[in-house]
Amino acid sequence: MPENSIDSLLRESRLFPPSNDFAATSVASPELYERAAADRLGFWAETARELLHWHKPFTETLDWSNAPFARWFGDGELNVAYNCLDRHVEAGNGDRVAIHWEGEPGDSRTLTYAELTTEVKRAANALTALGIGQGDRVAIYLPLIPEAVIAMLAVARLGAVHSVVFGGFSAESLSSRIHDASAKLVITADGGWRRGKVFPLKPAVDAALGMLAASGAESTVSTVLVVKRGENDVEWTEGRDLWWHDELAKADPEHEAKAFNAENPLFILYTSGTTGKPKGILHTSGGYLTQAAFTHQNVFDVHPETDVYWCTADVGWVTGHSYVTYGPLANGATQVLYEGTPDTPHPGRWWEIIQKYKVSILYTAPTAIRSFMKVGREVPDAFDLSSLRVLGSVGEPINPEAWIWYRDVIGAGSTPIVDTWWQTETGAIMISALPGITTLKPGSAQVPIPGVKVDVLGEDGAPVTPPSGGALVISEPWPAMLRGIWGDPDRYVATYWAKYSTPQKSIYFAGDGARIDEDGDIWLLGRVDDVIKVSGHRLSTTEIESALVSHPIVAEAAVVGADDKTTGQAVVAFVILRAGKAEGQSTEETTTALAKQVTEKIGAIARPRQIFIVAELPKTRSGKIMRRLLRDVAEGREIGDTTTLADSSVMSLISEKFHAASGTE
Ligand code: WT7
């Protein structure tokens, strides 16, 4: 049975009360919950005023009259980049380190707040010269180098909108994202370092733009700005491609940050849903930055003068937006940024970085923790991790066993662990313990943060009576909430607000199942839709199925997320081939070709762990594929109830094939 199954969660009963020492100095206090409970909107308004600089103060906190389309701080004006940069320099903290960057090959760079501010000003001037202004969309496709953060902030400074695309996505994924957002400019690099090698990025941009041209789409991209990082050879399109360093060298280091409305769009971030087409999640400025800064400060207990914070996420994901770029910099924190993989060139690389920079707060994903567990505690034990005082987890449920290991081995048996639940759509952390305040329960994300209201609803749409399970919903609007799906307001309403809203009240359905215990603590049970989480990365089974079906030899495909000891879930595909199309190919050749197809269409992150060629798929009489049964097969379980199957012999055939191939009999 997998450790993160509901059974092991329900057996878990250890409690870890906060230590008095920690509570004595923690930023957060129980009074936050009281203030927020007494006046939720007033609490957010005070927080927004306290944590941010407003060029024009707001008088209105929330306009929900056009629900589910929200306006937060709607008559206020601010500049997001000014809040992350200039004001810290003006306050006398220009010499504080903003970023300790560590490249994978061992090179490093340190940027103070003053230096980072100047770089962003130069980049903003360079972008202006290239025609970028308020509302324009800029695609960013970069490795995890300081320029990724600089590019995001320069775009934000101009009131333009960034769309960061994770460097692991394929040219085809990049092209559809560039097209959907009608990006005017792309910022990329020649390549970046990963696993000891340079992986090319610029060629993928060339290919993506080539695909758009070939499809007859009107080209919106006039410029490709290229950061030199990998030193790999790249092709050059004169008149379109420019080197980042040339443009920045020409640019003025002074730039005045203009004020933009609190609801000015800040970024679009594409994420997988239950259909084949990724959704462009839209976030705006004032509310987003308020909640990103508030949660970063209180959930991680950040003391900017002394802490060194490290979030291991890539800026291609929402965690990298809210807890690498915006939250930490809005709070004037010092952080570590690391380009490469955890085990390059040796398995202790992360622990060596923590020792080197005296990292005090670490925020990472359960998958990483489980992979370190597998290698053994000797590796981290060889480094001095005594600087660590808060540990965070995000992206998927953390099983109690991994939680305890994280605390014992990485946290010297004493650091608080905050398991933070949130989504690309929520923009910032929604459910988490607060260190120094909450008594911790391994495996539970615990309680909504002050100012956030969630519920667990039963089949009838009413809150369940604890202890019990149901659908996790967010019952009141929150400042960092998504403002829509780019270009598709109907899909926004249908996807998130249709299921549980009533004519009186708009309720956001998160897509997760959860259990609420007798203390009111929340235990996440995974997605209830066709979204899966592989190493914390969000994938759509439907999107992978369309990638497979687009291959000429495939007639039908069904994809499920199967439990995986390290990655949480893994992609397992069942494929029916077209008659006669794959003749003369061995099964291995066929499955390799299909895995390659998924890598090309989506990216290596979506590559199936296993592909089974089958003669039939289990279907109901109405023709719906019964994924539950496929999951049973993929996880090596006895097949469940097959009585509604049109042909129940299909399952035994699939099951035999699976056991023969994976040797799990
Ligand atoms: C989905 C959102 C949150 C930023 C990174 C992922 C799952 C996220 C947890 C957690 C259990 C979690 C949910 C959610 N998830 N955090 N602490 N415990 N599950 O953002 O890619 O938008 O994915 O990740 O299923 O719906 P995302």
mmCIF file of C-alpha atoms in Angstrom, residues 3 12 48 88 105 121 140 164 223 229 289 295 301 357 361 441 470 548 553 558 564 571 613 635 664:
data_model
loop_
_atom_site.group_PDB
_atom_site.id
_atom_site.type_symbol
_atom_site.label_atom_id
_atom_site.label_comp_id
_atom_site.label_asym_id
_atom_site.label_seq_id
_atom_site.Cartn_x
_atom_site.Cartn_y
_atom_site.Cartn_z
ATOM 1 C CA GLU A 3 2.496 5.471 2.246
ATOM 2 C CA GLU A 12 -1.046 9.241 11.949
ATOM 3 C CA ALA A 48 -1.966 45.579 1.977
ATOM 4 C CA HIS A 88 14.367 48.625 -0.169
ATOM 5 C CA PRO A 105 28.823 23.982 -12.960
ATOM 6 C CA LYS A 121 15.972 49.371 -14.558
ATOM 7 C CA ILE A 140 10.035 34.183 -20.817
ATOM 8 C CA VAL A 164 6.930 32.356 -18.079
ATOM 9 C CA THR A 223 11.925 40.343 -31.048
ATOM 10 C CA ARG A 229 24.459 31.304 -20.592
ATOM 11 C CA LEU A 289 1.489 40.933 -4.157
ATOM 12 C CA THR A 295 2.249 34.465 3.377
ATOM 13 C CA ASP A 301 8.722 33.304 9.657
ATOM 14 C CA TYR A 357 25.111 30.121 2.315
ATOM 15 C CA ILE A 361 14.546 28.501 5.537
ATOM 16 C CA LYS A 441 0.496 17.174 12.482
ATOM 17 C CA GLY A 470 -15.426 15.677 0.735
ATOM 18 C CA LEU A 548 -0.413 9.956 -27.992
ATOM 19 C CA ILE A 553 0.063 4.487 -35.274
ATOM 20 C CA ALA A 558 -5.957 6.169 -21.965
ATOM 21 C CA ASP A 564 4.770 6.179 -7.326
ATOM 22 C CA VAL A 571 2.167 8.665 -15.930
ATOM 23 C CA ILE A 613 0.065 -1.751 -25.847
ATOM 24 C CA GLU A 635 -0.860 0.259 -9.254
ATOM 25 C CA THR A 664 5.024 -7.479 -10.326
#
